[in-house]
CSV table of C-alpha atoms and ligand atoms in Angstrom, one decimal:
chain,number,residue,atom,x,y,z
A,190,UNK,CA,10.4,-57.7,90.8
A,191,UNK,CA,13.1,-57.9,93.5
A,192,UNK,CA,12.4,-61.2,95.2
A,193,UNK,CA,15.2,-60.8,97.7
A,194,UNK,CA,13.6,-57.6,99.0
A,195,UNK,CA,10.2,-59.3,99.0
A,196,UNK,CA,11.6,-62.1,101.2
A,197,UNK,CA,13.1,-59.6,103.6
A,198,UNK,CA,9.7,-57.8,103.8
A,199,UNK,CA,8.0,-61.1,104.6
A,200,UNK,CA,10.4,-61.9,107.3
A,201,UNK,CA,10.1,-58.5,108.9
A,202,UNK,CA,6.3,-58.6,108.8
A,203,UNK,CA,6.2,-62.0,110.4
A,204,UNK,CA,8.6,-60.8,113.2
A,205,UNK,CA,6.3,-57.9,113.8
A,206,UNK,CA,3.2,-60.2,113.9
A,207,UNK,CA,1.6,-58.5,111.0
A,208,UNK,CA,-1.0,-61.0,109.7
A,209,UNK,CA,0.3,-61.4,106.2
A,210,UNK,CA,-1.1,-64.1,103.9
A,211,UNK,CA,0.0,-67.7,104.9
A,212,UNK,CA,2.1,-69.7,102.4
A,213,UNK,CA,-0.5,-72.4,101.8
A,214,UNK,CA,-3.2,-69.7,101.2
A,215,UNK,CA,-0.9,-67.9,98.8
A,216,UNK,CA,-0.3,-71.1,96.9
A,217,UNK,CA,-4.0,-71.7,96.4
A,218,UNK,CA,-4.6,-68.1,95.2
A,219,UNK,CA,-1.5,-68.2,92.9
A,220,UNK,CA,-3.1,-71.3,91.2
A,221,UNK,CA,-6.3,-69.3,90.6
A,222,UNK,CA,-4.5,-66.2,89.4
A,223,UNK,CA,-2.4,-68.3,87.0
A,224,UNK,CA,-5.6,-69.6,85.4
A,225,UNK,CA,-7.4,-66.2,85.3
A,226,UNK,CA,-4.5,-64.0,84.3
A,227,UNK,CA,-6.3,-60.9,85.8
A,228,UNK,CA,-6.1,-57.5,84.4
A,229,UNK,CA,-7.4,-55.8,87.5
A,230,UNK,CA,-7.3,-56.9,91.1
A,231,UNK,CA,-8.9,-55.2,94.1
A,232,UNK,CA,-7.5,-56.0,97.5
A,233,UNK,CA,-9.2,-54.8,100.8
A,234,UNK,CA,-6.6,-54.8,103.5
A,235,UNK,CA,-3.0,-54.1,102.3
A,236,UNK,CA,-1.1,-54.1,105.6
A,237,UNK,CA,2.5,-53.6,104.4
A,238,UNK,CA,1.7,-54.7,100.9
A,239,UNK,CA,3.0,-58.3,101.0
A,240,UNK,CA,0.1,-60.1,99.4
A,241,UNK,CA,-0.4,-57.4,96.8
A,242,UNK,CA,3.2,-57.6,95.7
A,243,UNK,CA,2.9,-61.4,95.5
A,244,UNK,CA,-0.2,-61.2,93.4
A,245,UNK,CA,1.4,-58.6,91.0
A,246,UNK,CA,3.5,-61.4,89.5
A,247,UNK,CA,0.3,-62.9,88.0
A,248,UNK,CA,-1.2,-59.8,86.3
A,249,UNK,CA,-1.6,-59.6,82.6
A,250,UNK,CA,0.7,-57.1,80.8
A,251,UNK,CA,-0.6,-53.7,81.8
A,252,UNK,CA,-2.5,-55.1,84.7
A,253,UNK,CA,-3.0,-53.2,88.0
A,254,UNK,CA,-3.9,-53.8,91.6
A,255,UNK,CA,-5.9,-51.4,93.7
A,256,UNK,CA,-5.4,-52.0,97.4
A,257,UNK,CA,-6.8,-50.3,100.5
A,258,UNK,CA,-5.3,-49.8,104.0
A,259,UNK,CA,-6.3,-47.5,106.9
A,260,UNK,CA,-3.4,-47.9,109.3
A,261,UNK,CA,-1.0,-45.0,108.9
A,262,UNK,CA,2.2,-46.8,109.9
A,263,UNK,CA,1.4,-49.8,107.5
A,264,UNK,CA,0.6,-47.3,104.7
A,265,UNK,CA,4.0,-45.7,105.1
A,266,UNK,CA,5.7,-49.2,105.1
A,267,UNK,CA,3.6,-50.4,102.1
A,268,UNK,CA,4.6,-47.4,100.0
A,269,UNK,CA,8.3,-48.0,100.8
A,270,UNK,CA,8.0,-51.7,100.1
A,271,UNK,CA,6.4,-51.2,96.7
A,272,UNK,CA,9.4,-49.1,95.7
A,273,UNK,CA,12.0,-51.5,97.2
A,274,UNK,CA,10.5,-54.4,95.3
A,275,UNK,CA,10.0,-52.3,92.1
A,276,UNK,CA,6.2,-52.8,91.7
A,277,UNK,CA,5.1,-49.2,92.5
A,278,UNK,CA,3.8,-48.8,88.9
A,279,UNK,CA,1.5,-51.8,89.2
A,280,UNK,CA,-0.1,-51.2,92.6
A,281,UNK,CA,-2.2,-48.2,93.7
A,282,UNK,CA,-2.7,-47.8,97.4
A,283,UNK,CA,-5.9,-46.1,98.7
A,284,UNK,CA,-5.3,-44.7,102.1
A,285,UNK,CA,-8.2,-44.8,104.5
A,286,UNK,CA,-11.2,-46.8,105.7
A,287,UNK,CA,-12.4,-49.3,103.0
A,288,UNK,CA,-15.9,-48.7,104.2
A,289,UNK,CA,-15.6,-45.1,102.9
A,290,UNK,CA,-13.3,-45.7,100.0
A,291,UNK,CA,-15.1,-48.7,98.3
A,292,UNK,CA,-18.3,-46.8,97.4
A,293,UNK,CA,-16.2,-44.2,95.6
A,294,UNK,CA,-14.5,-46.8,93.4
A,295,UNK,CA,-15.9,-47.6,89.9
A,296,UNK,CA,-13.3,-50.2,88.7
A,297,UNK,CA,-14.1,-53.5,87.1
A,298,UNK,CA,-12.2,-56.2,88.7
A,299,UNK,CA,-11.4,-59.8,87.7
A,300,UNK,CA,-10.4,-60.7,91.2
A,301,UNK,CA,-11.3,-59.2,94.6
A,302,UNK,CA,-9.4,-60.3,97.7
A,303,UNK,CA,-11.0,-59.5,101.0
A,304,UNK,CA,-8.6,-59.5,103.9
A,305,UNK,CA,-9.6,-56.8,106.4
A,306,UNK,CA,-12.0,-56.2,109.3
A,307,UNK,CA,-14.0,-59.4,109.7
A,308,UNK,CA,-17.1,-57.6,111.0
A,309,UNK,CA,-17.3,-55.8,107.6
A,310,UNK,CA,-17.2,-58.8,105.3
A,311,UNK,CA,-20.9,-58.6,104.3
A,312,UNK,CA,-20.4,-55.0,103.3
A,313,UNK,CA,-17.2,-55.8,101.5
A,314,UNK,CA,-19.0,-58.6,99.6
A,315,UNK,CA,-21.7,-56.2,98.5
A,316,UNK,CA,-19.1,-53.8,97.1
A,317,UNK,CA,-17.1,-56.6,95.5
A,318,UNK,CA,-20.2,-57.9,93.7
A,319,UNK,CA,-20.9,-54.4,92.4
A,320,UNK,CA,-17.5,-54.2,90.7
A,321,UNK,CA,-16.8,-57.8,89.8
A,322,UNK,CA,-16.5,-58.8,86.1
A,323,UNK,CA,-18.3,-61.8,84.7
A,324,UNK,CA,-16.1,-64.9,85.3
A,325,UNK,CA,-14.4,-63.0,88.1
A,326,UNK,CA,-13.7,-64.4,91.5
A,327,UNK,CA,-14.1,-63.1,95.0
A,328,UNK,CA,-11.6,-64.5,97.5
A,329,UNK,CA,-12.0,-63.9,101.2
A,330,UNK,CA,-9.3,-64.8,103.8
A,331,UNK,CA,-9.9,-65.7,107.5
A,332,UNK,CA,-13.5,-66.8,107.0
A,333,UNK,CA,-13.2,-69.7,109.5
A,334,UNK,CA,-11.5,-67.4,112.1
A,335,UNK,CA,-9.4,-69.9,114.1
A,336,UNK,CA,-12.4,-72.3,114.1
A,337,UNK,CA,-14.7,-69.9,116.0
A,338,UNK,CA,-17.0,-69.7,113.0
A,339,UNK,CA,-17.8,-73.4,113.1
A,340,UNK,CA,-18.0,-73.7,116.9
A,341,UNK,CA,-20.9,-72.9,119.3
A,342,UNK,CA,-19.0,-71.1,121.9
A,343,UNK,CA,-17.5,-67.7,121.2
A,344,UNK,CA,-16.1,-65.1,123.5
A,345,UNK,CA,-17.9,-61.7,123.6
A,346,UNK,CA,-14.9,-60.1,121.8
A,347,UNK,CA,-15.3,-62.4,118.8
A,348,UNK,CA,-19.1,-62.4,118.6
A,349,UNK,CA,-19.6,-59.6,116.0
A,350,UNK,CA,-16.8,-60.9,113.8
A,351,UNK,CA,-18.2,-64.5,113.9
A,352,UNK,CA,-21.8,-63.4,113.2
A,353,UNK,CA,-20.6,-61.4,110.2
A,354,UNK,CA,-18.3,-64.1,108.9
A,355,UNK,CA,-21.3,-66.5,109.1
A,356,UNK,CA,-23.4,-64.1,107.2
A,357,UNK,CA,-20.7,-63.7,104.5
A,358,UNK,CA,-20.6,-67.5,104.1
A,359,UNK,CA,-24.4,-67.8,104.0
A,360,UNK,CA,-24.6,-65.0,101.4
A,361,UNK,CA,-22.0,-66.4,99.0
A,362,UNK,CA,-23.6,-69.9,99.3
A,363,UNK,CA,-27.1,-68.6,98.6
A,364,UNK,CA,-26.2,-66.3,95.7
A,365,UNK,CA,-27.3,-68.1,92.5
A,366,UNK,CA,-24.8,-66.2,90.5
A,367,UNK,CA,-21.8,-67.5,92.5
A,368,UNK,CA,-20.1,-70.9,92.7
A,369,UNK,CA,-18.5,-71.0,96.1
A,370,UNK,CA,-16.0,-73.3,97.9
A,371,UNK,CA,-14.7,-72.8,101.4
A,372,UNK,CA,-11.2,-74.3,102.0
A,373,UNK,CA,-9.6,-75.0,105.3
A,374,UNK,CA,-6.3,-73.6,104.2
A,375,UNK,CA,-4.7,-71.0,106.5
A,376,UNK,CA,-7.4,-69.4,108.6
A,377,UNK,CA,-10.2,-70.4,106.1
A,378,UNK,CA,-10.4,-69.3,102.5
A,379,UNK,CA,-13.7,-68.6,100.7
A,380,UNK,CA,-13.5,-68.7,96.9
A,381,UNK,CA,-16.6,-67.5,94.9
A,382,UNK,CA,-16.6,-67.7,91.1
A,383,UNK,CA,-19.1,-65.5,89.3
A,384,UNK,CA,-20.9,-67.5,86.7
B,571,SAH,N1,-3.4,-58.6,102.8
B,571,SAH,C1,-2.3,-58.4,103.7
B,571,SAH,C2,-2.7,-58.6,105.1
B,571,SAH,C3,-3.8,-57.7,105.6
B,571,SAH,S1,-4.0,-57.7,107.3
B,571,SAH,C4,-1.2,-59.5,103.3
B,571,SAH,O1,-1.6,-60.7,103.2
B,571,SAH,O2,-0.1,-59.1,103.2
B,571,SAH,C5,-5.5,-56.8,107.4
B,571,SAH,C6,-5.2,-55.3,107.2
B,571,SAH,O3,-6.5,-54.7,107.0
B,571,SAH,C7,-4.7,-54.6,108.4
B,571,SAH,O4,-3.5,-53.9,108.1
B,571,SAH,C8,-5.7,-53.5,108.8
B,571,SAH,O5,-5.2,-52.3,109.2
B,571,SAH,C9,-6.5,-53.4,107.5
B,571,SAH,N2,-7.9,-53.0,107.7
B,571,SAH,C10,-8.8,-53.6,108.5
B,571,SAH,N3,-10.0,-53.1,108.4
B,571,SAH,C11,-9.9,-52.1,107.4
B,571,SAH,C12,-10.8,-51.1,106.8
B,571,SAH,N4,-12.1,-51.1,107.2
B,571,SAH,N5,-10.3,-50.3,105.9
B,571,SAH,C13,-9.0,-50.3,105.5
B,571,SAH,N6,-8.1,-51.2,106.0
B,571,SAH,C14,-8.5,-52.1,107.0
B,572,MG,MG1,-5.7,-62.7,106.2
């Protein structure tokens, strides 16, 4: 993989205010991936492909990432980026709304990374659980949403997202098949191991 290109892509994404994975969050996930050595990863929310490209370093030989993005401009950039970095053989980009695409997937995944519309997290969880291998892990970014999830007061604009993030956290905590921890890294990271 071309790390120099990856760094350029990161810099450009940050300049354009694209919400790519934060360094401390990536560090935690890299630790998990190093232990699991996943064969298949599913990512929901590719943006310009930065996190998927970072994760691709930790795949087993022959491993693959499926990632989903609905924004046309970001799709175009992600495809270019995969080529520039030389990871186009490892990452498959599904173009469109994850709400429509996920039910059509039948993969078995060792890791699912949820990083898209916060209001859809409970649905994404349902779909992730359907396709997760035993001993697999579901990681969700932004679950504490700038502190709104843990505070009483939320603006109207954030209310649906907050309600659904709280529902996500409740479901992963209540699921007897999952061992979950919520970390205050980045914008809040939920990590659920399937027993
Ligand atoms: N994982 C990326 C950042 C993703 S930002 C990284 O760390 O590099 C979240 C992305 O999810 C945005 O680009 C947004 O367009 C996309 N998204 C949000 N809701 C979606 C949906 N329902 N289906 C597909 N993509 C979605
Ligand atoms: Mg995120």
